[in-house]
Amino acid sequence: MKQPKLCIVGSSNMDLVTYAQRLPQLGETVSGTRFQPGFGGKGANQAVMGAKLGAQVTMITKIGDDSFGRDMLQNYKSLNLDTSYVLVTDEASTGVAPIWVEETSGNNAIIVAAGANDLLTPKDIEAAHSAITSAQVLICQWEIPLETTLAALRIARKQNVTTIFNPAPIRSQLPDEAYKLSDIFAPNETETEVLTGLPVGTIEEATVAGQALLARGAGKVILTLGERGSLLVEPTKTTHIPTSVVQAVDTTGAGDSFMGSLSYFFAAGVALPLAIERANHIASISVQSHGTQSSFPTRENLPAHLFE
Ligand code: RIB
C-alpha cells in the first residue's frame, strides 16, 4: 500500500475530560470518577489518526502562545506531522474543550472554547497553498471559521485534490458552495438532521436524507450512524456498511478516528466501501478505551491485512 499524503485544515484543542457515573443537571454538582487531559480538536484528531496509520500528514491550524499550545506542537512533532503551518498567535489562547463522559454509556457532552482556532484566516490558508496542492486529500471540519474552510476547499478543488468535508460541529446551515466543493461530504446523524430537516432513524430515512445532501452538490455522501455503521450515498446507489457493536467506555473522538482512517485508506487507493469498513473498525476500537487521541490505535496495533 502506498504512503498516503493528507492535508488537514482544522482545529487543535486541549481536551479536559472528566468521567462520572452520570452527568450533572444545571446547578447540580456530581462526583467524578476520573480526569484525563489530552490532545484533541476535530482537525487535530483526524490528522493524528491519519499519522498513526502511517500517512504523511500536514496540519494547518492555529494555537496560542501558551503551555497548551507548546505541548500540542510537541505532540504533532512526536507523531511526525509536518508542522510548518502550525501557526502561533499571541492574540488568543489555545482552544480548550472541557468534556464530560457518562461512564455507563461512554457518551459525552462537550463545550469548545475555540480561542486561537477562530483566528485561522483565509489569508493563512492562502499562505499554506502549496501544502494543500501537494496533498492527495484535503480534510476539513467546521471547528474553525467557515470562510477559512471554504478557502481551503477552493484551493484543493482548483488543483484536483480530493476534498472531504466533515461538517462538525454543526453550527447553522451551509451555503451551497460548501456542498459543491466536497467530493465527499461526511456528516453524522445529528448534523444530517440539522442540515436536511429530515429524520435518520431508519436506514431508509437516512438514505433519503443522504440523497437530499447529494442533491445540494456533494460528489458522494457518507453518513456516519454510530452503532449502525455508515451509509455511502452515491448518485447511482446507496450502500449500508454495518459495524460491530462493542462496549463503549468513551466515544470522544470516535467520529474523528473514523474520518482520519477513512481518509488514509481512501488516499492509499482502497475502494470507498472497503475504506469505510476499515474506518468503522478502527473507530470501534477507539471507543473501547479512555481519552481522545490516546484511544486511537496505531498501525502496529492493528491486523496487517488492513494495510494490504
Ligand atoms: O470530536 C471530538 C473533539 O471535539 C474533541 O477532541 C474536542 O476537542 C472537540 O473538538
PDB file of C-alpha atoms and ligand atoms in Angstrom:
ATOM      1  CA  MET A   1       0.000   0.000   0.000  1.00  0.00           C
ATOM      2  CA  LYS A   2       1.492   3.391  -0.978  1.00  0.00           C
ATOM      3  CA  GLN A   3       2.002   6.039   1.722  1.00  0.00           C
ATOM      4  CA  PRO A   4      -0.926   8.491   1.538  1.00  0.00           C
ATOM      5  CA  LYS A   5      -0.354  12.233   1.688  1.00  0.00           C
ATOM      6  CA  LEU A   6      -3.021  14.084   3.658  1.00  0.00           C
ATOM      7  CA  CYS A   7      -3.533  17.747   4.483  1.00  0.00           C
ATOM      8  CA  ILE A   8      -5.844  18.744   7.327  1.00  0.00           C
ATOM      9  CA  VAL A   9      -7.128  22.287   7.829  1.00  0.00           C
ATOM     10  CA  GLY A  10      -8.756  22.479  11.234  1.00  0.00           C
ATOM     11  CA  SER A  11      -8.813  22.874  14.977  1.00  0.00           C
ATOM     12  CA  SER A  12      -6.491  21.996  17.821  1.00  0.00           C
ATOM     13  CA  ASN A  13      -7.896  21.785  21.353  1.00  0.00           C
ATOM     14  CA  MET A  14      -6.688  20.642  24.723  1.00  0.00           C
ATOM     15  CA  ASP A  15      -9.322  18.158  25.918  1.00  0.00           C
ATOM     16  CA  LEU A  16     -10.050  18.215  29.659  1.00  0.00           C
ATOM     17  CA  VAL A  17     -12.043  15.026  30.100  1.00  0.00           C
ATOM     18  CA  THR A  18     -13.913  14.191  33.304  1.00  0.00           C
ATOM     19  CA  TYR A  19     -15.728  10.872  33.748  1.00  0.00           C
ATOM     20  CA  ALA A  20     -18.744  10.421  36.034  1.00  0.00           C
ATOM     21  CA  GLN A  21     -21.450   7.816  36.664  1.00  0.00           C
ATOM     22  CA  ARG A  22     -23.928  10.356  35.355  1.00  0.00           C
ATOM     23  CA  LEU A  23     -23.726  13.913  34.012  1.00  0.00           C
ATOM     24  CA  PRO A  24     -24.899  16.768  36.293  1.00  0.00           C
ATOM     25  CA  GLN A  25     -28.122  18.706  35.753  1.00  0.00           C
ATOM     26  CA  LEU A  26     -27.846  22.508  35.546  1.00  0.00           C
ATOM     27  CA  GLY A  27     -26.971  23.821  39.027  1.00  0.00           C
ATOM     28  CA  GLU A  28     -26.009  20.364  40.323  1.00  0.00           C
ATOM     29  CA  THR A  29     -22.599  19.051  41.416  1.00  0.00           C
ATOM     30  CA  VAL A  30     -21.758  15.371  40.993  1.00  0.00           C
ATOM     31  CA  SER A  31     -18.577  13.471  41.881  1.00  0.00           C
ATOM     32  CA  GLY A  32     -16.322  12.494  39.022  1.00  0.00           C
ATOM     33  CA  THR A  33     -14.514   9.172  38.882  1.00  0.00           C
ATOM     34  CA  ARG A  34     -11.549  10.068  36.705  1.00  0.00           C
ATOM     35  CA  PHE A  35      -9.902  13.056  34.978  1.00  0.00           C
ATOM     36  CA  GLN A  36      -7.808  12.764  31.835  1.00  0.00           C
ATOM     37  CA  PRO A  37      -6.400  15.737  29.967  1.00  0.00           C
ATOM     38  CA  GLY A  38      -5.206  15.050  26.433  1.00  0.00           C
ATOM     39  CA  PHE A  39      -4.782  16.362  22.914  1.00  0.00           C
ATOM     40  CA  GLY A  40      -7.937  16.894  20.885  1.00  0.00           C
ATOM     41  CA  GLY A  41      -9.772  19.135  18.458  1.00  0.00           C
ATOM     42  CA  LYS A  42     -11.589  17.624  15.499  1.00  0.00           C
ATOM     43  CA  GLY A  43      -8.959  18.655  12.960  1.00  0.00           C
ATOM     44  CA  ALA A  44      -6.070  17.543  15.157  1.00  0.00           C
ATOM     45  CA  ASN A  45      -7.715  14.209  15.915  1.00  0.00           C
ATOM     46  CA  GLN A  46      -8.273  13.425  12.234  1.00  0.00           C
ATOM     47  CA  ALA A  47      -4.690  14.399  11.425  1.00  0.00           C
ATOM     48  CA  VAL A  48      -3.265  12.296  14.245  1.00  0.00           C
ATOM     49  CA  MET A  49      -5.385   9.291  13.248  1.00  0.00           C
ATOM     50  CA  GLY A  50      -4.023   9.505   9.703  1.00  0.00           C
ATOM     51  CA  ALA A  51      -0.465   9.794  11.017  1.00  0.00           C
ATOM     52  CA  LYS A  52      -0.909   6.871  13.425  1.00  0.00           C
ATOM     53  CA  LEU A  53      -1.858   4.694  10.450  1.00  0.00           C
ATOM     54  CA  GLY A  54       1.259   5.795   8.569  1.00  0.00           C
ATOM     55  CA  ALA A  55       0.169   8.719   6.367  1.00  0.00           C
ATOM     56  CA  GLN A  56       2.347  11.709   5.619  1.00  0.00           C
ATOM     57  CA  VAL A  57       0.274  14.482   7.218  1.00  0.00           C
ATOM     58  CA  THR A  58       0.445  18.273   7.076  1.00  0.00           C
ATOM     59  CA  MET A  59      -1.593  20.062   9.736  1.00  0.00           C
ATOM     60  CA  ILE A  60      -2.775  23.616   9.116  1.00  0.00           C
ATOM     61  CA  THR A  61      -4.035  25.027  12.398  1.00  0.00           C
ATOM     62  CA  LYS A  62      -3.614  27.880  14.884  1.00  0.00           C
ATOM     63  CA  ILE A  63      -2.650  27.581  18.545  1.00  0.00           C
ATOM     64  CA  GLY A  64      -1.969  30.087  21.319  1.00  0.00           C
ATOM     65  CA  ASP A  65       1.429  31.147  22.632  1.00  0.00           C
ATOM     66  CA  ASP A  66       0.879  29.221  25.878  1.00  0.00           C
ATOM     67  CA  SER A  67       1.766  25.931  27.543  1.00  0.00           C
ATOM     68  CA  PHE A  68      -1.153  24.024  25.979  1.00  0.00           C
ATOM     69  CA  GLY A  69      -0.054  25.261  22.558  1.00  0.00           C
ATOM     70  CA  ARG A  70       3.555  24.290  23.138  1.00  0.00           C
ATOM     71  CA  ASP A  71       2.553  20.796  24.314  1.00  0.00           C
ATOM     72  CA  MET A  72       0.330  20.450  21.276  1.00  0.00           C
ATOM     73  CA  LEU A  73       3.102  21.395  18.870  1.00  0.00           C
ATOM     74  CA  GLN A  74       5.349  18.852  20.580  1.00  0.00           C
ATOM     75  CA  ASN A  75       2.625  16.207  20.205  1.00  0.00           C
ATOM     76  CA  TYR A  76       2.377  16.868  16.459  1.00  0.00           C
ATOM     77  CA  LYS A  77       6.152  16.676  16.108  1.00  0.00           C
ATOM     78  CA  SER A  78       6.410  13.460  18.094  1.00  0.00           C
ATOM     79  CA  LEU A  79       3.917  11.877  15.670  1.00  0.00           C
ATOM     80  CA  ASN A  80       5.942  13.108  12.668  1.00  0.00           C
ATOM     81  CA  LEU A  81       3.317  15.506  11.317  1.00  0.00           C
ATOM     82  CA  ASP A  82       4.534  18.351   9.135  1.00  0.00           C
ATOM     83  CA  THR A  83       4.136  21.347  11.465  1.00  0.00           C
ATOM     84  CA  SER A  84       5.257  24.067   9.013  1.00  0.00           C
ATOM     85  CA  TYR A  85       1.727  25.508   9.167  1.00  0.00           C
ATOM     86  CA  VAL A  86       1.000  25.100  12.862  1.00  0.00           C
ATOM     87  CA  LEU A  87       0.645  28.828  13.394  1.00  0.00           C
ATOM     88  CA  VAL A  88       1.053  30.513  16.777  1.00  0.00           C
ATOM     89  CA  THR A  89      -0.844  33.620  17.868  1.00  0.00           C
ATOM     90  CA  ASP A  90      -0.470  35.760  20.979  1.00  0.00           C
ATOM     91  CA  GLU A  91      -3.965  37.195  20.447  1.00  0.00           C
ATOM     92  CA  ALA A  92      -5.892  34.217  21.850  1.00  0.00           C
ATOM     93  CA  SER A  93      -5.256  31.157  23.952  1.00  0.00           C
ATOM     94  CA  THR A  94      -5.084  27.633  22.574  1.00  0.00           C
ATOM     95  CA  GLY A  95      -8.531  26.080  22.096  1.00  0.00           C
ATOM     96  CA  VAL A  96      -9.807  24.061  25.047  1.00  0.00           C
ATOM     97  CA  ALA A  97     -12.599  21.521  25.320  1.00  0.00           C
ATOM     98  CA  PRO A  98     -13.973  20.632  28.754  1.00  0.00           C
ATOM     99  CA  ILE A  99     -15.633  17.232  28.166  1.00  0.00           C
ATOM    100  CA  TRP A 100     -17.912  15.180  30.417  1.00  0.00           C
ATOM    101  CA  VAL A 101     -18.211  11.465  29.752  1.00  0.00           C
ATOM    102  CA  GLU A 102     -21.019   9.365  31.228  1.00  0.00           C
ATOM    103  CA  GLU A 103     -19.339   6.137  32.329  1.00  0.00           C
ATOM    104  CA  THR A 104     -22.352   3.891  31.858  1.00  0.00           C
ATOM    105  CA  SER A 105     -22.722   4.675  28.144  1.00  0.00           C
ATOM    106  CA  GLY A 106     -19.416   6.265  27.110  1.00  0.00           C
ATOM    107  CA  ASN A 107     -21.413   9.194  25.689  1.00  0.00           C
ATOM    108  CA  ASN A 108     -20.186  12.735  26.194  1.00  0.00           C
ATOM    109  CA  ALA A 109     -21.080  16.417  26.336  1.00  0.00           C
ATOM    110  CA  ILE A 110     -18.501  18.932  25.101  1.00  0.00           C
ATOM    111  CA  ILE A 111     -18.065  22.709  25.348  1.00  0.00           C
ATOM    112  CA  VAL A 112     -15.416  24.066  22.987  1.00  0.00           C
ATOM    113  CA  ALA A 113     -13.777  27.421  23.742  1.00  0.00           C
ATOM    114  CA  ALA A 114     -12.282  27.910  20.291  1.00  0.00           C
ATOM    115  CA  GLY A 115      -9.659  30.568  21.164  1.00  0.00           C
ATOM    116  CA  ALA A 116      -6.903  30.569  18.545  1.00  0.00           C
ATOM    117  CA  ASN A 117      -8.917  28.282  16.233  1.00  0.00           C
ATOM    118  CA  ASP A 118     -11.224  31.196  15.481  1.00  0.00           C
ATOM    119  CA  LEU A 119      -8.229  33.238  14.302  1.00  0.00           C
ATOM    120  CA  LEU A 120      -7.227  30.876  11.481  1.00  0.00           C
ATOM    121  CA  THR A 121      -7.975  33.040   8.445  1.00  0.00           C
ATOM    122  CA  PRO A 122      -8.359  32.599   4.663  1.00  0.00           C
ATOM    123  CA  LYS A 123      -5.098  34.560   4.376  1.00  0.00           C
ATOM    124  CA  ASP A 124      -3.339  31.912   6.487  1.00  0.00           C
ATOM    125  CA  ILE A 125      -4.706  29.273   4.137  1.00  0.00           C
ATOM    126  CA  GLU A 126      -3.523  31.174   1.068  1.00  0.00           C
ATOM    127  CA  ALA A 127      -0.023  31.215   2.582  1.00  0.00           C
ATOM    128  CA  ALA A 128      -0.221  27.434   3.007  1.00  0.00           C
ATOM    129  CA  HIS A 129      -1.385  26.939  -0.601  1.00  0.00           C
ATOM    130  CA  SER A 130       1.427  24.515  -1.515  1.00  0.00           C
ATOM    131  CA  ALA A 131       0.675  22.233   1.454  1.00  0.00           C
ATOM    132  CA  ILE A 132      -2.863  21.769   0.160  1.00  0.00           C
ATOM    133  CA  THR A 133      -1.993  21.332  -3.501  1.00  0.00           C
ATOM    134  CA  SER A 134       0.741  18.791  -2.813  1.00  0.00           C
ATOM    135  CA  ALA A 135      -1.622  16.507  -0.847  1.00  0.00           C
ATOM    136  CA  GLN A 136      -3.813  13.764  -2.313  1.00  0.00           C
ATOM    137  CA  VAL A 137      -6.680  14.500   0.029  1.00  0.00           C
ATOM    138  CA  LEU A 138      -7.718  17.634   1.944  1.00  0.00           C
ATOM    139  CA  ILE A 139      -9.853  17.088   5.050  1.00  0.00           C
ATOM    140  CA  CYS A 140     -11.844  19.917   6.649  1.00  0.00           C
ATOM    141  CA  GLN A 141     -14.263  20.187   9.572  1.00  0.00           C
ATOM    142  CA  TRP A 142     -16.318  23.084  10.969  1.00  0.00           C
ATOM    143  CA  GLU A 143     -14.410  23.895  14.158  1.00  0.00           C
ATOM    144  CA  ILE A 144     -12.719  26.885  12.507  1.00  0.00           C
ATOM    145  CA  PRO A 145     -14.406  29.812  10.685  1.00  0.00           C
ATOM    146  CA  LEU A 146     -16.382  28.637   7.648  1.00  0.00           C
ATOM    147  CA  GLU A 147     -14.757  31.178   5.303  1.00  0.00           C
ATOM    148  CA  THR A 148     -11.366  29.635   6.178  1.00  0.00           C
ATOM    149  CA  THR A 149     -12.621  26.137   5.418  1.00  0.00           C
ATOM    150  CA  LEU A 150     -14.113  27.330   2.126  1.00  0.00           C
ATOM    151  CA  ALA A 151     -10.820  28.987   1.174  1.00  0.00           C
ATOM    152  CA  ALA A 152      -9.031  25.659   1.668  1.00  0.00           C
ATOM    153  CA  LEU A 153     -11.669  23.691  -0.256  1.00  0.00           C
ATOM    154  CA  ARG A 154     -11.479  26.139  -3.171  1.00  0.00           C
ATOM    155  CA  ILE A 155      -7.694  25.773  -3.447  1.00  0.00           C
ATOM    156  CA  ALA A 156      -7.960  21.984  -3.378  1.00  0.00           C
ATOM    157  CA  ARG A 157     -10.733  21.869  -5.955  1.00  0.00           C
ATOM    158  CA  LYS A 158      -8.782  24.078  -8.372  1.00  0.00           C
ATOM    159  CA  GLN A 159      -5.855  21.636  -8.277  1.00  0.00           C
ATOM    160  CA  ASN A 160      -7.945  18.437  -8.325  1.00  0.00           C
ATOM    161  CA  VAL A 161      -7.026  17.468  -4.771  1.00  0.00           C
ATOM    162  CA  THR A 162      -9.827  15.262  -3.382  1.00  0.00           C
ATOM    163  CA  THR A 163     -11.854  17.116  -0.749  1.00  0.00           C
ATOM    164  CA  ILE A 164     -13.509  15.599   2.302  1.00  0.00           C
ATOM    165  CA  PHE A 165     -15.703  17.867   4.412  1.00  0.00           C
ATOM    166  CA  ASN A 166     -16.920  16.700   7.827  1.00  0.00           C
ATOM    167  CA  PRO A 167     -19.363  19.449   8.931  1.00  0.00           C
ATOM    168  CA  ALA A 168     -18.680  19.029  12.653  1.00  0.00           C
ATOM    169  CA  PRO A 169     -19.642  20.551  14.967  1.00  0.00           C
ATOM    170  CA  ILE A 170     -22.780  21.703  13.226  1.00  0.00           C
ATOM    171  CA  ARG A 171     -23.236  25.453  13.588  1.00  0.00           C
ATOM    172  CA  SER A 172     -26.001  26.532  11.203  1.00  0.00           C
ATOM    173  CA  GLN A 173     -26.901  25.910   7.564  1.00  0.00           C
ATOM    174  CA  LEU A 174     -24.174  25.745   4.934  1.00  0.00           C
ATOM    175  CA  PRO A 175     -24.022  27.703   1.685  1.00  0.00           C
ATOM    176  CA  ASP A 176     -24.450  25.583  -1.466  1.00  0.00           C
ATOM    177  CA  GLU A 177     -20.815  26.174  -2.323  1.00  0.00           C
ATOM    178  CA  ALA A 178     -19.719  24.058   0.666  1.00  0.00           C
ATOM    179  CA  TYR A 179     -21.531  21.015  -0.760  1.00  0.00           C
ATOM    180  CA  LYS A 180     -20.349  21.655  -4.300  1.00  0.00           C
ATOM    181  CA  LEU A 181     -16.726  21.854  -3.133  1.00  0.00           C
ATOM    182  CA  SER A 182     -16.989  18.498  -1.310  1.00  0.00           C
ATOM    183  CA  ASP A 183     -16.006  15.363  -3.219  1.00  0.00           C
ATOM    184  CA  ILE A 184     -17.050  13.531  -0.076  1.00  0.00           C
ATOM    185  CA  PHE A 185     -19.450  15.170   2.386  1.00  0.00           C
ATOM    186  CA  ALA A 186     -19.472  13.272   5.684  1.00  0.00           C
ATOM    187  CA  PRO A 187     -21.867  14.313   8.469  1.00  0.00           C
ATOM    188  CA  ASN A 188     -23.051  12.271  11.462  1.00  0.00           C
ATOM    189  CA  GLU A 189     -26.692  11.657  12.408  1.00  0.00           C
ATOM    190  CA  THR A 190     -27.260  14.966  14.246  1.00  0.00           C
ATOM    191  CA  GLU A 191     -25.517  17.007  11.569  1.00  0.00           C
ATOM    192  CA  THR A 192     -27.578  15.323   8.853  1.00  0.00           C
ATOM    193  CA  GLU A 193     -30.850  16.002  10.659  1.00  0.00           C
ATOM    194  CA  VAL A 194     -29.984  19.674  11.221  1.00  0.00           C
ATOM    195  CA  LEU A 195     -28.785  20.215   7.651  1.00  0.00           C
ATOM    196  CA  THR A 196     -31.686  18.450   5.938  1.00  0.00           C
ATOM    197  CA  GLY A 197     -34.508  18.770   8.473  1.00  0.00           C
ATOM    198  CA  LEU A 198     -35.092  15.041   7.797  1.00  0.00           C
ATOM    199  CA  PRO A 199     -35.015  12.123  10.266  1.00  0.00           C
ATOM    200  CA  VAL A 200     -32.354   9.389  10.076  1.00  0.00           C
ATOM    201  CA  GLY A 201     -33.987   6.906  12.472  1.00  0.00           C
ATOM    202  CA  THR A 202     -34.002   4.074   9.922  1.00  0.00           C
ATOM    203  CA  ILE A 203     -31.630   3.211   7.089  1.00  0.00           C
ATOM    204  CA  GLU A 204     -34.400   4.105   4.617  1.00  0.00           C
ATOM    205  CA  GLU A 205     -34.811   7.537   6.224  1.00  0.00           C
ATOM    206  CA  ALA A 206     -31.048   8.059   6.295  1.00  0.00           C
ATOM    207  CA  THR A 207     -30.902   7.167   2.590  1.00  0.00           C
ATOM    208  CA  VAL A 208     -33.455   9.866   1.765  1.00  0.00           C
ATOM    209  CA  ALA A 209     -31.543  12.412   3.885  1.00  0.00           C
ATOM    210  CA  GLY A 210     -28.255  11.425   2.216  1.00  0.00           C
ATOM    211  CA  GLN A 211     -29.815  11.868  -1.212  1.00  0.00           C
ATOM    212  CA  ALA A 212     -31.000  15.348  -0.184  1.00  0.00           C
ATOM    213  CA  LEU A 213     -27.379  16.271   0.642  1.00  0.00           C
ATOM    214  CA  LEU A 214     -26.200  14.796  -2.647  1.00  0.00           C
ATOM    215  CA  ALA A 215     -28.769  16.948  -4.454  1.00  0.00           C
ATOM    216  CA  ARG A 216     -27.124  20.046  -2.958  1.00  0.00           C
ATOM    217  CA  GLY A 217     -23.996  19.294  -4.953  1.00  0.00           C
ATOM    218  CA  ALA A 218     -21.747  16.928  -2.958  1.00  0.00           C
ATOM    219  CA  GLY A 219     -19.940  14.308  -5.057  1.00  0.00           C
ATOM    220  CA  LYS A 220     -20.653  11.490  -2.582  1.00  0.00           C
ATOM    221  CA  VAL A 221     -22.139  11.457   0.903  1.00  0.00           C
ATOM    222  CA  ILE A 222     -21.024   9.274   3.787  1.00  0.00           C
ATOM    223  CA  LEU A 223     -23.379   9.346   6.779  1.00  0.00           C
ATOM    224  CA  THR A 224     -21.873   8.043   9.996  1.00  0.00           C
ATOM    225  CA  LEU A 225     -24.597   6.373  12.015  1.00  0.00           C
ATOM    226  CA  GLY A 226     -22.885   5.345  15.280  1.00  0.00           C
ATOM    227  CA  GLU A 227     -23.612   1.725  16.182  1.00  0.00           C
ATOM    228  CA  ARG A 228     -25.460   1.293  12.870  1.00  0.00           C
ATOM    229  CA  GLY A 229     -22.235   1.833  10.906  1.00  0.00           C
ATOM    230  CA  SER A 230     -22.122   4.110   7.863  1.00  0.00           C
ATOM    231  CA  LEU A 231     -24.109   4.795   4.748  1.00  0.00           C
ATOM    232  CA  LEU A 232     -22.394   5.558   1.455  1.00  0.00           C
ATOM    233  CA  VAL A 233     -24.767   7.523  -0.766  1.00  0.00           C
ATOM    234  CA  GLU A 234     -23.672   7.860  -4.398  1.00  0.00           C
ATOM    235  CA  PRO A 235     -25.619   9.229  -7.363  1.00  0.00           C
ATOM    236  CA  THR A 236     -26.479   5.748  -8.635  1.00  0.00           C
ATOM    237  CA  LYS A 237     -26.572   3.601  -5.492  1.00  0.00           C
ATOM    238  CA  THR A 238     -26.581   3.541  -1.695  1.00  0.00           C
ATOM    239  CA  THR A 239     -24.548   1.081   0.368  1.00  0.00           C
ATOM    240  CA  HIS A 240     -25.029   0.390   4.080  1.00  0.00           C
ATOM    241  CA  ILE A 241     -21.778  -0.673   5.760  1.00  0.00           C
ATOM    242  CA  PRO A 242     -22.547  -2.002   9.266  1.00  0.00           C
ATOM    243  CA  THR A 243     -20.065  -2.030  12.144  1.00  0.00           C
ATOM    244  CA  SER A 244     -19.610  -4.392  15.065  1.00  0.00           C
ATOM    245  CA  VAL A 245     -21.317  -3.373  18.303  1.00  0.00           C
ATOM    246  CA  VAL A 246     -18.813  -3.023  21.154  1.00  0.00           C
ATOM    247  CA  GLN A 247     -18.896  -1.960  24.812  1.00  0.00           C
ATOM    248  CA  ALA A 248     -18.053   1.773  24.671  1.00  0.00           C
ATOM    249  CA  VAL A 249     -16.231   3.391  27.589  1.00  0.00           C
ATOM    250  CA  ASP A 250     -15.598   6.755  25.870  1.00  0.00           C
ATOM    251  CA  THR A 251     -16.940   7.796  22.459  1.00  0.00           C
ATOM    252  CA  THR A 252     -14.954  11.070  22.399  1.00  0.00           C
ATOM    253  CA  GLY A 253     -13.203  11.439  19.042  1.00  0.00           C
ATOM    254  CA  ALA A 254     -14.725   8.277  17.528  1.00  0.00           C
ATOM    255  CA  GLY A 255     -16.046  10.281  14.563  1.00  0.00           C
ATOM    256  CA  ASP A 256     -12.597  11.789  14.070  1.00  0.00           C
ATOM    257  CA  SER A 257     -10.972   8.381  14.263  1.00  0.00           C
ATOM    258  CA  PHE A 258     -13.370   7.313  11.500  1.00  0.00           C
ATOM    259  CA  MET A 259     -12.637  10.382   9.336  1.00  0.00           C
ATOM    260  CA  GLY A 260      -8.840  10.122   9.697  1.00  0.00           C
ATOM    261  CA  SER A 261      -8.900   6.389   8.930  1.00  0.00           C
ATOM    262  CA  LEU A 262     -11.289   6.786   6.008  1.00  0.00           C
ATOM    263  CA  SER A 263      -9.038   9.464   4.500  1.00  0.00           C
ATOM    264  CA  TYR A 264      -5.981   7.285   4.997  1.00  0.00           C
ATOM    265  CA  PHE A 265      -7.404   4.200   3.287  1.00  0.00           C
ATOM    266  CA  PHE A 266      -9.090   6.174   0.518  1.00  0.00           C
ATOM    267  CA  ALA A 267      -5.878   8.056  -0.288  1.00  0.00           C
ATOM    268  CA  ALA A 268      -4.000   4.750  -0.217  1.00  0.00           C
ATOM    269  CA  GLY A 269      -6.185   3.566  -3.092  1.00  0.00           C
ATOM    270  CA  VAL A 270      -8.695   1.377  -1.216  1.00  0.00           C
ATOM    271  CA  ALA A 271     -12.208   1.410  -2.732  1.00  0.00           C
ATOM    272  CA  LEU A 272     -14.632   3.525  -0.678  1.00  0.00           C
ATOM    273  CA  PRO A 273     -16.883   0.725   0.696  1.00  0.00           C
ATOM    274  CA  LEU A 274     -13.833  -1.173   1.998  1.00  0.00           C
ATOM    275  CA  ALA A 275     -12.197   2.043   3.259  1.00  0.00           C
ATOM    276  CA  ILE A 276     -15.405   2.732   5.212  1.00  0.00           C
ATOM    277  CA  GLU A 277     -15.493  -0.808   6.622  1.00  0.00           C
ATOM    278  CA  ARG A 278     -11.921  -0.426   7.868  1.00  0.00           C
ATOM    279  CA  ALA A 279     -12.610   3.054   9.267  1.00  0.00           C
ATOM    280  CA  ASN A 280     -15.698   1.695  11.082  1.00  0.00           C
ATOM    281  CA  HIS A 281     -13.498  -0.990  12.625  1.00  0.00           C
ATOM    282  CA  ILE A 282     -10.832   1.458  13.805  1.00  0.00           C
ATOM    283  CA  ALA A 283     -13.439   3.844  15.248  1.00  0.00           C
ATOM    284  CA  SER A 284     -14.990   0.940  17.148  1.00  0.00           C
ATOM    285  CA  ILE A 285     -11.594   0.199  18.700  1.00  0.00           C
ATOM    286  CA  SER A 286     -11.221   3.851  19.746  1.00  0.00           C
ATOM    287  CA  VAL A 287     -14.429   3.844  21.826  1.00  0.00           C
ATOM    288  CA  GLN A 288     -13.202   0.948  23.926  1.00  0.00           C
ATOM    289  CA  SER A 289     -10.581   2.970  25.817  1.00  0.00           C
ATOM    290  CA  HIS A 290     -10.459   6.320  27.563  1.00  0.00           C
ATOM    291  CA  GLY A 291      -9.258   9.609  26.072  1.00  0.00           C
ATOM    292  CA  THR A 292      -9.367  11.140  22.621  1.00  0.00           C
ATOM    293  CA  GLN A 293      -6.189  10.727  20.542  1.00  0.00           C
ATOM    294  CA  SER A 294      -4.806   8.351  23.174  1.00  0.00           C
ATOM    295  CA  SER A 295      -7.594   5.879  22.302  1.00  0.00           C
ATOM    296  CA  PHE A 296      -6.688   5.777  18.595  1.00  0.00           C
ATOM    297  CA  PRO A 297      -4.809   2.602  17.648  1.00  0.00           C
ATOM    298  CA  THR A 298      -1.524   2.798  15.749  1.00  0.00           C
ATOM    299  CA  ARG A 299      -0.743   0.745  12.675  1.00  0.00           C
ATOM    300  CA  GLU A 300       1.423  -1.619  14.778  1.00  0.00           C
ATOM    301  CA  ASN A 301      -1.596  -2.486  16.969  1.00  0.00           C
ATOM    302  CA  LEU A 302      -3.831  -3.336  14.011  1.00  0.00           C
ATOM    303  CA  PRO A 303      -4.002  -6.504  11.897  1.00  0.00           C
ATOM    304  CA  ALA A 304      -1.583  -6.379   8.940  1.00  0.00           C
ATOM    305  CA  HIS A 305      -4.297  -7.408   6.457  1.00  0.00           C
ATOM    306  CA  LEU A 306      -5.927  -3.941   6.872  1.00  0.00           C
ATOM    307  CA  PHE A 307      -2.913  -2.469   5.110  1.00  0.00           C
ATOM    308  CA  GLU A 308      -2.791  -4.897   2.181  1.00  0.00           C
TER     309      GLU A 308
HETATM  310  O1  RIB B   1     -14.660  15.184  18.177  1.00  0.00           O
HETATM  311  C1  RIB B   1     -14.080  15.224  19.456  1.00  0.00           C
HETATM  312  C2  RIB B   1     -13.435  16.555  19.664  1.00  0.00           C
HETATM  313  O2  RIB B   1     -14.424  17.557  19.727  1.00  0.00           O
HETATM  314  C3  RIB B   1     -12.676  16.687  20.959  1.00  0.00           C
HETATM  315  O3  RIB B   1     -11.336  16.314  20.821  1.00  0.00           O
HETATM  316  C4  RIB B   1     -12.875  18.136  21.334  1.00  0.00           C
HETATM  317  O4  RIB B   1     -11.699  18.873  21.328  1.00  0.00           O
HETATM  318  C5  RIB B   1     -13.889  18.686  20.338  1.00  0.00           C
HETATM  319  O5  RIB B   1     -13.280  19.393  19.362  1.00  0.00           O
END
